[in-house]
PDB file of C-alpha atoms in Angstrom:
ATOM      1  CA  MET F   1      80.772 111.968 115.585  1.00 95.00           C
ATOM      2  CA  LYS F   2      80.519 108.615 117.363  1.00 98.00           C
ATOM      3  CA  VAL F   3      82.790 106.014 115.740  1.00 98.00           C
ATOM      4  CA  ALA F   4      82.790 102.269 116.447  1.00 98.00           C
ATOM      5  CA  VAL F   5      85.822 100.199 115.418  1.00 98.00           C
ATOM      6  CA  VAL F   6      84.599  96.605 115.192  1.00 98.00           C
ATOM      7  CA  GLY F   7      87.511  94.202 115.551  1.00 96.00           C
ATOM      8  CA  ALA F   8      89.524  96.841 117.425  1.00 96.00           C
ATOM      9  CA  THR F   9      91.905  94.307 118.982  1.00 94.00           C
ATOM     10  CA  GLY F  10      92.754  92.573 115.690  1.00 92.00           C
ATOM     11  CA  MET F  11      95.627  93.290 113.321  1.00 93.00           C
ATOM     12  CA  VAL F  12      93.660  95.597 110.970  1.00 96.00           C
ATOM     13  CA  GLY F  13      91.680  97.100 113.871  1.00 96.00           C
ATOM     14  CA  GLU F  14      94.893  98.223 115.553  1.00 96.00           C
ATOM     15  CA  VAL F  15      96.047  99.846 112.312  1.00 97.00           C
ATOM     16  CA  MET F  16      92.633 101.532 111.963  1.00 98.00           C
ATOM     17  CA  LEU F  17      93.070 103.150 115.386  1.00 98.00           C
ATOM     18  CA  LYS F  18      96.569 104.290 114.408  1.00 97.00           C
ATOM     19  CA  VAL F  19      95.360 105.758 111.093  1.00 98.00           C
ATOM     20  CA  LEU F  20      92.352 107.479 112.725  1.00 98.00           C
ATOM     21  CA  ALA F  21      94.768 109.215 115.101  1.00 98.00           C
ATOM     22  CA  GLU F  22      97.306 110.107 112.398  1.00 98.00           C
ATOM     23  CA  ARG F  23      94.636 111.630 110.143  1.00 97.00           C
ATOM     24  CA  ASN F  24      92.950 113.459 113.041  1.00 97.00           C
ATOM     25  CA  PHE F  25      89.636 111.873 112.138  1.00 98.00           C
ATOM     26  CA  PRO F  26      86.893 114.130 113.581  1.00 96.00           C
ATOM     27  CA  LEU F  27      85.498 111.723 116.155  1.00 96.00           C
ATOM     28  CA  THR F  28      84.038 112.879 119.449  1.00 96.00           C
ATOM     29  CA  GLU F  29      83.497 109.408 120.902  1.00 97.00           C
ATOM     30  CA  LEU F  30      85.376 106.181 120.172  1.00 98.00           C
ATOM     31  CA  ILE F  31      83.698 102.811 120.695  1.00 98.00           C
ATOM     32  CA  PRO F  32      86.193  99.923 120.456  1.00 98.00           C
ATOM     33  CA  VAL F  33      84.295  96.703 119.738  1.00 98.00           C
ATOM     34  CA  ALA F  34      85.520  93.107 119.777  1.00 95.00           C
ATOM     35  CA  SER F  35      84.436  89.534 120.432  1.00 90.00           C
ATOM     36  CA  GLU F  36      83.266  88.424 123.880  1.00 88.00           C
ATOM     37  CA  ARG F  37      86.732  87.196 124.894  1.00 90.00           C
ATOM     38  CA  SER F  38      88.121  90.734 124.491  1.00 92.00           C
ATOM     39  CA  VAL F  39      85.242  92.605 126.168  1.00 95.00           C
ATOM     40  CA  GLY F  40      86.448  94.593 129.171  1.00 93.00           C
ATOM     41  CA  LYS F  41      90.018  94.912 127.872  1.00 94.00           C
ATOM     42  CA  THR F  42      91.419  98.405 127.571  1.00 95.00           C
ATOM     43  CA  ILE F  43      92.794 100.014 124.432  1.00 95.00           C
ATOM     44  CA  SER F  44      94.577 103.351 124.206  1.00 95.00           C
ATOM     45  CA  TYR F  45      93.730 106.040 121.645  1.00 97.00           C
ATOM     46  CA  LYS F  46      95.419 109.452 121.605  1.00 96.00           C
ATOM     47  CA  GLY F  47      96.588 108.980 125.182  1.00 94.00           C
ATOM     48  CA  GLN F  48      93.155 108.046 126.500  1.00 95.00           C
ATOM     49  CA  ASP F  49      92.012 104.594 127.626  1.00 96.00           C
ATOM     50  CA  TYR F  50      88.794 103.043 126.307  1.00 97.00           C
ATOM     51  CA  LYS F  51      87.071  99.845 127.416  1.00 97.00           C
ATOM     52  CA  VAL F  52      86.285  97.298 124.701  1.00 97.00           C
ATOM     53  CA  VAL F  53      82.560  96.563 124.415  1.00 97.00           C
ATOM     54  CA  GLY F  54      80.607  93.731 122.799  1.00 97.00           C
ATOM     55  CA  LEU F  55      78.655  93.952 119.540  1.00 97.00           C
ATOM     56  CA  ALA F  56      75.167  94.161 121.074  1.00 97.00           C
ATOM     57  CA  ASP F  57      76.203  97.001 123.403  1.00 97.00           C
ATOM     58  CA  ALA F  58      77.850  98.822 120.487  1.00 98.00           C
ATOM     59  CA  VAL F  59      74.644  98.663 118.395  1.00 98.00           C
ATOM     60  CA  ALA F  60      72.687 100.065 121.346  1.00 98.00           C
ATOM     61  CA  MET F  61      75.144 103.003 121.555  1.00 98.00           C
ATOM     62  CA  LYS F  62      74.083 104.023 118.013  1.00 98.00           C
ATOM     63  CA  PRO F  63      77.405 105.154 116.541  1.00 98.00           C
ATOM     64  CA  ASP F  64      77.307 107.416 113.478  1.00 98.00           C
ATOM     65  CA  VAL F  65      79.748 105.155 111.663  1.00 98.00           C
ATOM     66  CA  ALA F  66      81.079 101.639 112.323  1.00 98.00           C
ATOM     67  CA  LEU F  67      84.370 100.586 110.764  1.00 98.00           C
ATOM     68  CA  PHE F  68      84.293  96.784 110.545  1.00 98.00           C
ATOM     69  CA  SER F  69      87.279  94.452 110.398  1.00 95.00           C
ATOM     70  CA  ALA F  70      86.070  91.379 112.200  1.00 93.00           C
ATOM     71  CA  GLY F  71      85.647  88.745 109.496  1.00 90.00           C
ATOM     72  CA  GLY F  72      82.883  87.874 107.059  1.00 93.00           C
ATOM     73  CA  ASP F  73      80.601  85.940 109.406  1.00 95.00           C
ATOM     74  CA  THR F  74      80.563  88.758 111.958  1.00 96.00           C
ATOM     75  CA  SER F  75      79.843  91.287 109.207  1.00 97.00           C
ATOM     76  CA  LEU F  76      76.991  89.253 107.745  1.00 97.00           C
ATOM     77  CA  GLU F  77      75.335  88.942 111.153  1.00 97.00           C
ATOM     78  CA  TRP F  78      76.036  92.355 112.659  1.00 98.00           C
ATOM     79  CA  ALA F  79      76.402  94.933 109.874  1.00 98.00           C
ATOM     80  CA  PRO F  80      72.623  94.856 109.171  1.00 98.00           C
ATOM     81  CA  LYS F  81      71.914  95.332 112.895  1.00 98.00           C
ATOM     82  CA  PHE F  82      74.093  98.438 113.000  1.00 98.00           C
ATOM     83  CA  ALA F  83      72.497  99.688 109.769  1.00 98.00           C
ATOM     84  CA  GLU F  84      68.990  99.182 111.209  1.00 98.00           C
ATOM     85  CA  ALA F  85      70.019 101.326 114.196  1.00 97.00           C
ATOM     86  CA  GLY F  86      70.957 104.129 111.780  1.00 97.00           C
ATOM     87  CA  THR F  87      74.718 103.528 111.730  1.00 98.00           C
ATOM     88  CA  THR F  88      76.648 103.663 108.446  1.00 98.00           C
ATOM     89  CA  VAL F  89      78.890 100.587 108.212  1.00 98.00           C
ATOM     90  CA  VAL F  90      82.137 100.488 106.229  1.00 98.00           C
ATOM     91  CA  ASP F  91      83.038  96.810 106.075  1.00 98.00           C
ATOM     92  CA  ASN F  92      86.523  95.472 105.433  1.00 97.00           C
ATOM     93  CA  SER F  93      85.548  91.799 105.015  1.00 95.00           C
ATOM     94  CA  SER F  94      84.542  89.980 101.817  1.00 95.00           C
ATOM     95  CA  ALA F  95      80.944  89.605 103.062  1.00 97.00           C
ATOM     96  CA  TRP F  96      79.268  92.358 101.023  1.00 98.00           C
ATOM     97  CA  ARG F  97      81.738  93.071  98.205  1.00 98.00           C
ATOM     98  CA  MET F  98      79.925  91.281  95.411  1.00 97.00           C
ATOM     99  CA  ASP F  99      76.416  91.961  96.757  1.00 98.00           C
ATOM    100  CA  ALA F 100      74.627  93.805  93.931  1.00 97.00           C
ATOM    101  CA  THR F 101      72.876  96.065  96.453  1.00 97.00           C
ATOM    102  CA  LYS F 102      76.143  97.271  98.078  1.00 98.00           C
ATOM    103  CA  LYS F 103      78.761  99.704  96.757  1.00 98.00           C
ATOM    104  CA  LEU F 104      82.409  98.583  96.526  1.00 98.00           C
ATOM    105  CA  ILE F 105      84.486 101.696  97.028  1.00 98.00           C
ATOM    106  CA  VAL F 106      88.005 102.976  96.464  1.00 98.00           C
ATOM    107  CA  PRO F 107      87.539 106.706  97.268  1.00 98.00           C
ATOM    108  CA  GLU F 108      89.944 108.023  94.631  1.00 98.00           C
ATOM    109  CA  ILE F 109      88.032 106.102  91.953  1.00 98.00           C
ATOM    110  CA  ASN F 110      84.308 105.819  92.720  1.00 98.00           C
ATOM    111  CA  ALA F 111      83.369 107.528  96.006  1.00 98.00           C
ATOM    112  CA  ASN F 112      80.977 109.744  94.022  1.00 97.00           C
ATOM    113  CA  GLU F 113      78.640 106.712  93.791  1.00 98.00           C
ATOM    114  CA  LEU F 114      77.868 106.977  97.517  1.00 98.00           C
ATOM    115  CA  THR F 115      74.578 108.369  98.831  1.00 98.00           C
ATOM    116  CA  LYS F 116      72.910 108.797 102.225  1.00 97.00           C
ATOM    117  CA  ASP F 117      71.010 105.561 101.579  1.00 97.00           C
ATOM    118  CA  ASP F 118      74.193 103.458 101.547  1.00 98.00           C
ATOM    119  CA  LYS F 119      74.207 102.085 105.090  1.00 98.00           C
ATOM    120  CA  ILE F 120      76.565  99.161 104.387  1.00 98.00           C
ATOM    121  CA  ILE F 121      79.568 100.016 102.196  1.00 98.00           C
ATOM    122  CA  ALA F 122      82.125  97.410 101.172  1.00 98.00           C
ATOM    123  CA  ASN F 123      85.891  97.907 101.268  1.00 98.00           C
ATOM    124  CA  PRO F 124      87.604  95.932  98.477  1.00 98.00           C
ATOM    125  CA  ASN F 125      90.182  93.194  98.906  1.00 97.00           C
ATOM    126  CA  CYS F 126      93.661  94.536  99.755  1.00 98.00           C
ATOM    127  CA  SER F 127      95.225  93.209  96.539  1.00 98.00           C
ATOM    128  CA  THR F 128      92.371  94.651  94.470  1.00 98.00           C
ATOM    129  CA  ILE F 129      92.748  98.150  95.917  1.00 98.00           C
ATOM    130  CA  GLN F 130      96.380  98.601  94.924  1.00 98.00           C
ATOM    131  CA  LEU F 131      95.702  97.033  91.522  1.00 98.00           C
ATOM    132  CA  VAL F 132      92.796  99.318  90.593  1.00 98.00           C
ATOM    133  CA  MET F 133      94.560 102.415  91.920  1.00 98.00           C
ATOM    134  CA  ALA F 134      97.099 101.957  89.107  1.00 98.00           C
ATOM    135  CA  LEU F 135      94.708 100.539  86.509  1.00 98.00           C
ATOM    136  CA  ALA F 136      91.871 103.082  86.770  1.00 98.00           C
ATOM    137  CA  PRO F 137      93.646 106.074  85.145  1.00 98.00           C
ATOM    138  CA  LEU F 138      95.189 103.824  82.470  1.00 98.00           C
ATOM    139  CA  HIS F 139      91.822 102.232  81.661  1.00 98.00           C
ATOM    140  CA  LYS F 140      90.247 105.667  81.297  1.00 98.00           C
ATOM    141  CA  LYS F 141      92.870 106.723  78.760  1.00 98.00           C
ATOM    142  CA  TYR F 142      93.771 103.524  76.877  1.00 98.00           C
ATOM    143  CA  THR F 143      90.831 101.107  77.547  1.00 98.00           C
ATOM    144  CA  MET F 144      91.890  97.779  79.064  1.00 98.00           C
ATOM    145  CA  LYS F 145      91.093  94.479  77.355  1.00 98.00           C
ATOM    146  CA  ARG F 146      92.851  91.955  79.576  1.00 98.00           C
ATOM    147  CA  VAL F 147      94.862  92.004  82.797  1.00 99.00           C
ATOM    148  CA  VAL F 148      97.115  89.174  83.997  1.00 99.00           C
ATOM    149  CA  VAL F 149      98.257  89.626  87.596  1.00 99.00           C
ATOM    150  CA  SER F 150     100.523  87.529  89.808  1.00 98.00           C
ATOM    151  CA  THR F 151     100.643  88.567  93.451  1.00 98.00           C
ATOM    152  CA  TYR F 152     103.397  88.211  96.053  1.00 98.00           C
ATOM    153  CA  GLN F 153     101.468  88.645  99.288  1.00 98.00           C
ATOM    154  CA  SER F 154     102.780  89.088 102.808  1.00 98.00           C
ATOM    155  CA  VAL F 155     101.824  86.872 105.736  1.00 98.00           C
ATOM    156  CA  SER F 156     100.129  89.828 107.469  1.00 96.00           C
ATOM    157  CA  GLY F 157      97.326  89.388 104.925  1.00 95.00           C
ATOM    158  CA  THR F 158      96.461  86.123 106.674  1.00 95.00           C
ATOM    159  CA  GLY F 159      96.608  87.568 110.182  1.00 93.00           C
ATOM    160  CA  VAL F 160      98.422  87.386 113.502  1.00 93.00           C
ATOM    161  CA  LYS F 161      98.743  83.594 113.480  1.00 96.00           C
ATOM    162  CA  ALA F 162     100.596  83.668 110.133  1.00 97.00           C
ATOM    163  CA  VAL F 163     102.951  86.444 111.233  1.00 96.00           C
ATOM    164  CA  LYS F 164     103.725  84.359 114.321  1.00 97.00           C
ATOM    165  CA  GLN F 165     104.385  81.275 112.168  1.00 98.00           C
ATOM    166  CA  LEU F 166     106.953  83.205 110.094  1.00 98.00           C
ATOM    167  CA  GLU F 167     108.595  84.670 113.226  1.00 97.00           C
ATOM    168  CA  ASN F 168     108.784  81.201 114.812  1.00 98.00           C
ATOM    169  CA  GLU F 169     110.358  79.714 111.696  1.00 98.00           C
ATOM    170  CA  ILE F 170     112.967  82.487 111.530  1.00 96.00           C
ATOM    171  CA  ALA F 171     113.770  81.904 115.216  1.00 97.00           C
ATOM    172  CA  GLY F 172     113.822  78.105 114.809  1.00 97.00           C
ATOM    173  CA  ILE F 173     110.869  77.612 117.171  1.00 97.00           C
ATOM    174  CA  GLU F 174     108.180  74.996 116.582  1.00 96.00           C
ATOM    175  CA  GLY F 175     104.737  76.517 116.931  1.00 96.00           C
ATOM    176  CA  GLU F 176     101.189  76.752 115.615  1.00 97.00           C
ATOM    177  CA  MET F 177     100.895  76.670 111.808  1.00 97.00           C
ATOM    178  CA  ALA F 178      98.639  79.081 109.929  1.00 97.00           C
ATOM    179  CA  TYR F 179      99.560  77.452 106.606  1.00 98.00           C
ATOM    180  CA  PRO F 180      99.712  73.788 105.533  1.00 97.00           C
ATOM    181  CA  TYR F 181     103.473  74.175 104.911  1.00 98.00           C
ATOM    182  CA  PRO F 182     106.374  76.282 106.195  1.00 98.00           C
ATOM    183  CA  ILE F 183     106.320  79.844 104.821  1.00 98.00           C
ATOM    184  CA  GLY F 184     109.941  80.782 105.627  1.00 97.00           C
ATOM    185  CA  ARG F 185     112.243  80.207 102.628  1.00 96.00           C
ATOM    186  CA  ASN F 186     109.135  79.220 100.692  1.00 98.00           C
ATOM    187  CA  ALA F 187     106.361  80.515  98.439  1.00 98.00           C
ATOM    188  CA  LEU F 188     102.829  79.123  98.634  1.00 98.00           C
ATOM    189  CA  PRO F 189     100.631  79.484  95.520  1.00 98.00           C
ATOM    190  CA  HIS F 190      97.676  79.284  97.881  1.00 98.00           C
ATOM    191  CA  CYS F 191      95.925  82.425  99.215  1.00 97.00           C
ATOM    192  CA  ASP F 192      92.522  81.635 100.765  1.00 96.00           C
ATOM    193  CA  VAL F 193      90.637  78.436  99.877  1.00 96.00           C
ATOM    194  CA  PHE F 194      90.560  76.602  96.553  1.00 98.00           C
ATOM    195  CA  LEU F 195      87.338  76.692  94.542  1.00 98.00           C
ATOM    196  CA  ASP F 196      85.846  74.175  92.097  1.00 98.00           C
ATOM    197  CA  ASN F 197      87.408  75.987  89.114  1.00 98.00           C
ATOM    198  CA  GLY F 198      90.936  75.481  90.499  1.00 98.00           C
ATOM    199  CA  TYR F 199      91.381  79.130  91.460  1.00 98.00           C
ATOM    200  CA  THR F 200      91.499  80.390  95.056  1.00 98.00           C
ATOM    201  CA  LYS F 201      88.942  82.795  96.498  1.00 97.00           C
ATOM    202  CA  GLU F 202      91.666  85.471  96.544  1.00 98.00           C
ATOM    203  CA  GLU F 203      92.270  84.993  92.813  1.00 98.00           C
ATOM    204  CA  MET F 204      88.565  85.271  92.028  1.00 98.00           C
ATOM    205  CA  LYS F 205      88.309  88.466  94.112  1.00 98.00           C
ATOM    206  CA  LEU F 206      91.021  89.934  91.883  1.00 98.00           C
ATOM    207  CA  ALA F 207      89.073  88.783  88.810  1.00 98.00           C
ATOM    208  CA  LYS F 208      85.673  90.172  89.819  1.00 98.00           C
ATOM    209  CA  GLU F 209      86.171  93.184  92.117  1.00 98.00           C
ATOM    210  CA  PRO F 210      87.968  95.483  89.609  1.00 98.00           C
ATOM    211  CA  GLN F 211      85.030  95.132  87.187  1.00 98.00           C
ATOM    212  CA  LYS F 212      82.591  96.214  89.905  1.00 98.00           C
ATOM    213  CA  ILE F 213      84.730  99.130  91.120  1.00 98.00           C
ATOM    214  CA  LEU F 214      85.265 100.436  87.584  1.00 98.00           C
ATOM    215  CA  ASN F 215      81.659  99.587  86.653  1.00 98.00           C
ATOM    216  CA  ASP F 216      82.855  97.858  83.506  1.00 98.00           C
ATOM    217  CA  THR F 217      82.816  94.198  82.461  1.00 98.00           C
ATOM    218  CA  SER F 218      84.423  94.784  79.051  1.00 98.00           C
ATOM    219  CA  PHE F 219      87.876  93.801  80.382  1.00 98.00           C
ATOM    220  CA  SER F 220      88.947  90.562  82.078  1.00 98.00           C
ATOM    221  CA  VAL F 221      91.396  89.804  84.893  1.00 98.00           C
ATOM    222  CA  SER F 222      93.252  86.512  85.354  1.00 98.00           C
ATOM    223  CA  ALA F 223      95.106  86.096  88.653  1.00 98.00           C
ATOM    224  CA  THR F 224      97.576  83.849  90.437  1.00 98.00           C
ATOM    225  CA  ALA F 225      97.978  84.716  94.131  1.00 98.00           C
ATOM    226  CA  VAL F 226     101.100  83.641  96.015  1.00 98.00           C
ATOM    227  CA  ARG F 227     101.994  83.964  99.711  1.00 98.00           C
ATOM    228  CA  ILE F 228     105.647  84.853 100.371  1.00 98.00           C
ATOM    229  CA  PRO F 229     107.696  85.212 103.591  1.00 98.00           C
ATOM    230  CA  THR F 230     107.477  88.995 103.957  1.00 97.00           C
ATOM    231  CA  ALA F 231     105.966  90.410 107.139  1.00 93.00           C
ATOM    232  CA  GLY F 232     104.019  93.231 105.475  1.00 95.00           C
ATOM    233  CA  GLY F 233     103.209  94.687 102.057  1.00 97.00           C
ATOM    234  CA  HIS F 234     101.781  93.052  98.949  1.00 98.00           C
ATOM    235  CA  SER F 235     103.490  93.121  95.538  1.00 98.00           C
ATOM    236  CA  GLU F 236     101.938  92.490  92.126  1.00 99.00           C
ATOM    237  CA  SER F 237     103.378  91.746  88.698  1.00 99.00           C
ATOM    238  CA  VAL F 238     100.826  93.117  86.236  1.00 99.00           C
ATOM    239  CA  ASN F 239     100.495  92.687  82.472  1.00 99.00           C
ATOM    240  CA  VAL F 240      97.810  94.862  80.822  1.00 99.00           C
ATOM    241  CA  GLU F 241      96.622  94.674  77.239  1.00 98.00           C
ATOM    242  CA  PHE F 242      94.914  97.848  75.988  1.00 98.00           C
ATOM    243  CA  GLU F 243      92.684  98.627  73.017  1.00 98.00           C
ATOM    244  CA  ASN F 244      94.845 101.672  72.266  1.00 98.00           C
ATOM    245  CA  ASP F 245      98.576 102.168  72.074  1.00 98.00           C
ATOM    246  CA  PHE F 246     100.535 104.272  74.590  1.00 98.00           C
ATOM    247  CA  GLU F 247     103.838 106.032  75.093  1.00 98.00           C
ATOM    248  CA  LEU F 248     105.757 104.943  78.196  1.00 98.00           C
ATOM    249  CA  ALA F 249     106.511 108.575  79.093  1.00 98.00           C
ATOM    250  CA  ASP F 250     102.759 109.321  79.023  1.00 98.00           C
ATOM    251  CA  VAL F 251     102.020 106.285  81.212  1.00 98.00           C
ATOM    252  CA  ARG F 252     104.586 107.415  83.811  1.00 98.00           C
ATOM    253  CA  LYS F 253     103.248 110.985  83.743  1.00 98.00           C
ATOM    254  CA  LEU F 254      99.638 109.836  84.065  1.00 98.00           C
ATOM    255  CA  LEU F 255     100.417 107.557  87.019  1.00 98.00           C
ATOM    256  CA  SER F 256     102.590 110.173  88.756  1.00 98.00           C
ATOM    257  CA  GLU F 257      99.697 112.666  88.506  1.00 98.00           C
ATOM    258  CA  THR F 258      97.215 110.174  90.009  1.00 98.00           C
ATOM    259  CA  PRO F 259      96.372 110.990  93.669  1.00 97.00           C
ATOM    260  CA  GLY F 260      97.552 108.185  95.966  1.00 98.00           C
ATOM    261  CA  VAL F 261      99.979 106.724  93.398  1.00 98.00           C
ATOM    262  CA  VAL F 262     103.761 107.204  93.526  1.00 98.00           C
ATOM    263  CA  VAL F 263     105.941 106.231  90.559  1.00 98.00           C
ATOM    264  CA  GLN F 264     109.308 104.692  91.531  1.00 98.00           C
ATOM    265  CA  ASP F 265     110.785 103.757  88.208  1.00 98.00           C
ATOM    266  CA  ASN F 266     114.461 104.374  87.495  1.00 97.00           C
ATOM    267  CA  THR F 267     116.489 101.277  86.677  1.00 96.00           C
ATOM    268  CA  ASP F 268     119.694 103.363  86.464  1.00 98.00           C
ATOM    269  CA  THR F 269     119.526 103.923  90.225  1.00 98.00           C
ATOM    270  CA  ASN F 270     117.819 100.584  91.077  1.00 98.00           C
ATOM    271  CA  THR F 271     114.693 102.510  92.014  1.00 98.00           C
ATOM    272  CA  TYR F 272     111.585 100.333  92.092  1.00 98.00           C
ATOM    273  CA  PRO F 273     108.782  99.589  94.588  1.00 98.00           C
ATOM    274  CA  MET F 274     109.469  97.179  97.449  1.00 98.00           C
ATOM    275  CA  PRO F 275     107.366  96.081 100.437  1.00 98.00           C
ATOM    276  CA  ILE F 276     110.092  97.225 102.823  1.00 97.00           C
ATOM    277  CA  TYR F 277     109.743 100.764 101.442  1.00 97.00           C
ATOM    278  CA  ALA F 278     105.924 100.769 101.295  1.00 98.00           C
ATOM    279  CA  HIS F 279     105.704  99.783 104.987  1.00 97.00           C
ATOM    280  CA  ASP F 280     103.512 102.154 107.040  1.00 97.00           C
ATOM    281  CA  LYS F 281     102.731 104.337 104.003  1.00 98.00           C
ATOM    282  CA  ASP F 282      99.331 105.001 102.429  1.00 98.00           C
ATOM    283  CA  ASP F 283     100.424 105.408  98.810  1.00 98.00           C
ATOM    284  CA  VAL F 284     100.448 102.770  96.080  1.00 98.00           C
ATOM    285  CA  PHE F 285     103.885 102.477  94.481  1.00 98.00           C
ATOM    286  CA  VAL F 286     104.332 101.637  90.784  1.00 99.00           C
ATOM    287  CA  GLY F 287     107.535 100.818  88.919  1.00 98.00           C
ATOM    288  CA  ARG F 288     109.246  98.504  86.406  1.00 98.00           C
ATOM    289  CA  ILE F 289     107.007 100.176  83.811  1.00 98.00           C
ATOM    290  CA  ARG F 290     107.861  98.732  80.417  1.00 98.00           C
ATOM    291  CA  ARG F 291     106.330  97.642  77.166  1.00 98.00           C
ATOM    292  CA  ASP F 292     105.503  93.964  76.650  1.00 98.00           C
ATOM    293  CA  GLU F 293     107.536  93.337  73.518  1.00 98.00           C
ATOM    294  CA  THR F 294     105.663  90.128  72.669  1.00 98.00           C
ATOM    295  CA  GLN F 295     102.237  91.684  72.172  1.00 97.00           C
ATOM    296  CA  LYS F 296     100.964  95.018  70.866  1.00 98.00           C
ATOM    297  CA  ASN F 297      99.440  97.688  73.127  1.00 98.00           C
ATOM    298  CA  THR F 298     100.542  95.760  76.225  1.00 99.00           C
ATOM    299  CA  LEU F 299     102.227  97.078  79.359  1.00 98.00           C
ATOM    300  CA  ASN F 300     104.106  95.435  82.242  1.00 99.00           C
ATOM    301  CA  MET F 301     104.387  97.027  85.689  1.00 98.00           C
ATOM    302  CA  TRP F 302     105.105  96.204  89.333  1.00 99.00           C
ATOM    303  CA  ILE F 303     102.726  97.482  92.043  1.00 99.00           C
ATOM    304  CA  VAL F 304     103.403  97.500  95.813  1.00 98.00           C
ATOM    305  CA  ALA F 305     101.388  98.767  98.788  1.00 98.00           C
ATOM    306  CA  ASP F 306     101.063  98.273 102.532  1.00 98.00           C
ATOM    307  CA  ASN F 307      98.172  95.791 102.675  1.00 98.00           C
ATOM    308  CA  LEU F 308      97.153  96.759 106.226  1.00 97.00           C
ATOM    309  CA  ARG F 309      96.992 100.480 105.407  1.00 97.00           C
ATOM    310  CA  LYS F 310      95.754 101.418 101.890  1.00 98.00           C
ATOM    311  CA  GLY F 311      94.785  97.777 101.424  1.00 97.00           C
ATOM    312  CA  ALA F 312      92.532  97.821 104.495  1.00 97.00           C
ATOM    313  CA  ALA F 313      92.487 100.426 107.288  1.00 98.00           C
ATOM    314  CA  THR F 314      93.283 103.617 105.360  1.00 98.00           C
ATOM    315  CA  ASN F 315      90.854 102.929 102.509  1.00 98.00           C
ATOM    316  CA  THR F 316      88.093 102.215 105.061  1.00 98.00           C
ATOM    317  CA  ILE F 317      88.783 105.491 106.876  1.00 98.00           C
ATOM    318  CA  GLN F 318      89.006 107.450 103.610  1.00 98.00           C
ATOM    319  CA  ILE F 319      85.488 106.229 102.798  1.00 98.00           C
ATOM    320  CA  ALA F 320      84.269 107.521 106.181  1.00 98.00           C
ATOM    321  CA  GLU F 321      86.060 110.837 105.604  1.00 98.00           C
ATOM    322  CA  TYR F 322      84.306 111.199 102.240  1.00 98.00           C
ATOM    323  CA  LEU F 323      80.913 110.509 103.871  1.00 98.00           C
ATOM    324  CA  ILE F 324      81.533 113.232 106.445  1.00 98.00           C
ATOM    325  CA  ALA F 325      82.938 115.768 103.961  1.00 97.00           C
ATOM    326  CA  ASN F 326      79.906 115.300 101.691  1.00 98.00           C
ATOM    327  CA  LYS F 327      77.398 115.344 104.584  1.00 97.00           C
ATOM    328  CA  LEU F 328      76.244 111.780 103.866  1.00 96.00           C
ATOM    329  CA  ILE F 329      76.438 110.952 107.600  1.00 94.00           C
TER     330      ILE F 329
END
């Protein structure tokens, strides 16, 4: 099992290597891949050193699977080249997510859609993954009509430059800015670029991707995405209107029985999900579960996950694990 990690020296790539090792992914050969400026550098995996190679060399090495986290432009150019060489690509960028010919996969929800013919598989947006992990079982039982989500997203979702900006601001150092404004002691209602409709790309991902993952356009999602000065972990305030009524005890039981979801919901003990607790974990945490008293059949909840793990690296690797387990690669 020859595995290429494309973008191995980046923030998500480093977490991918960590998660591959933790999960004892059955690889026999690791191919770390990065841009030309990183070629020749050495990375360590399970106590062994590996030299970083360029994209063209990696394609020629014909890996069985390539885990991509190198940005949309790189994915658009290089994922088809890997696929043509017989490699199955699991791509973490936004490049292929809404392509009608590509599957958008959260393994716990829709991995059964995958076949041997799927050579480029899209990993959803980090905020989408944690949202649908909680929504999918509820939709199945109560049928969603409308979702309103406000996100509180960490700077790690932007990348290394943004993490450095926050660290510099905390330390009182002037440095390079990833955002148009300070992020420390601030909140920016601005994740990704603004579109003609006044929403950001991040907000439109949250609107469209859940419908594709759940294969259902009968519900709608309206999103506001906000960047906050946390180093890691995304949080979401979610309001869901259902066709059918629910009991809160049943909602908690259903979510607690959902693989990959952990319910943290006890206001008596101040137990609720927080980014600081979700750090370095693969589960999606749900709490503050309560009825919306202003509208019938409507639920409020708070969802938190580590955006670099389940929101990116872990979900990508879980897709690859499913492909192997079901002999699709």
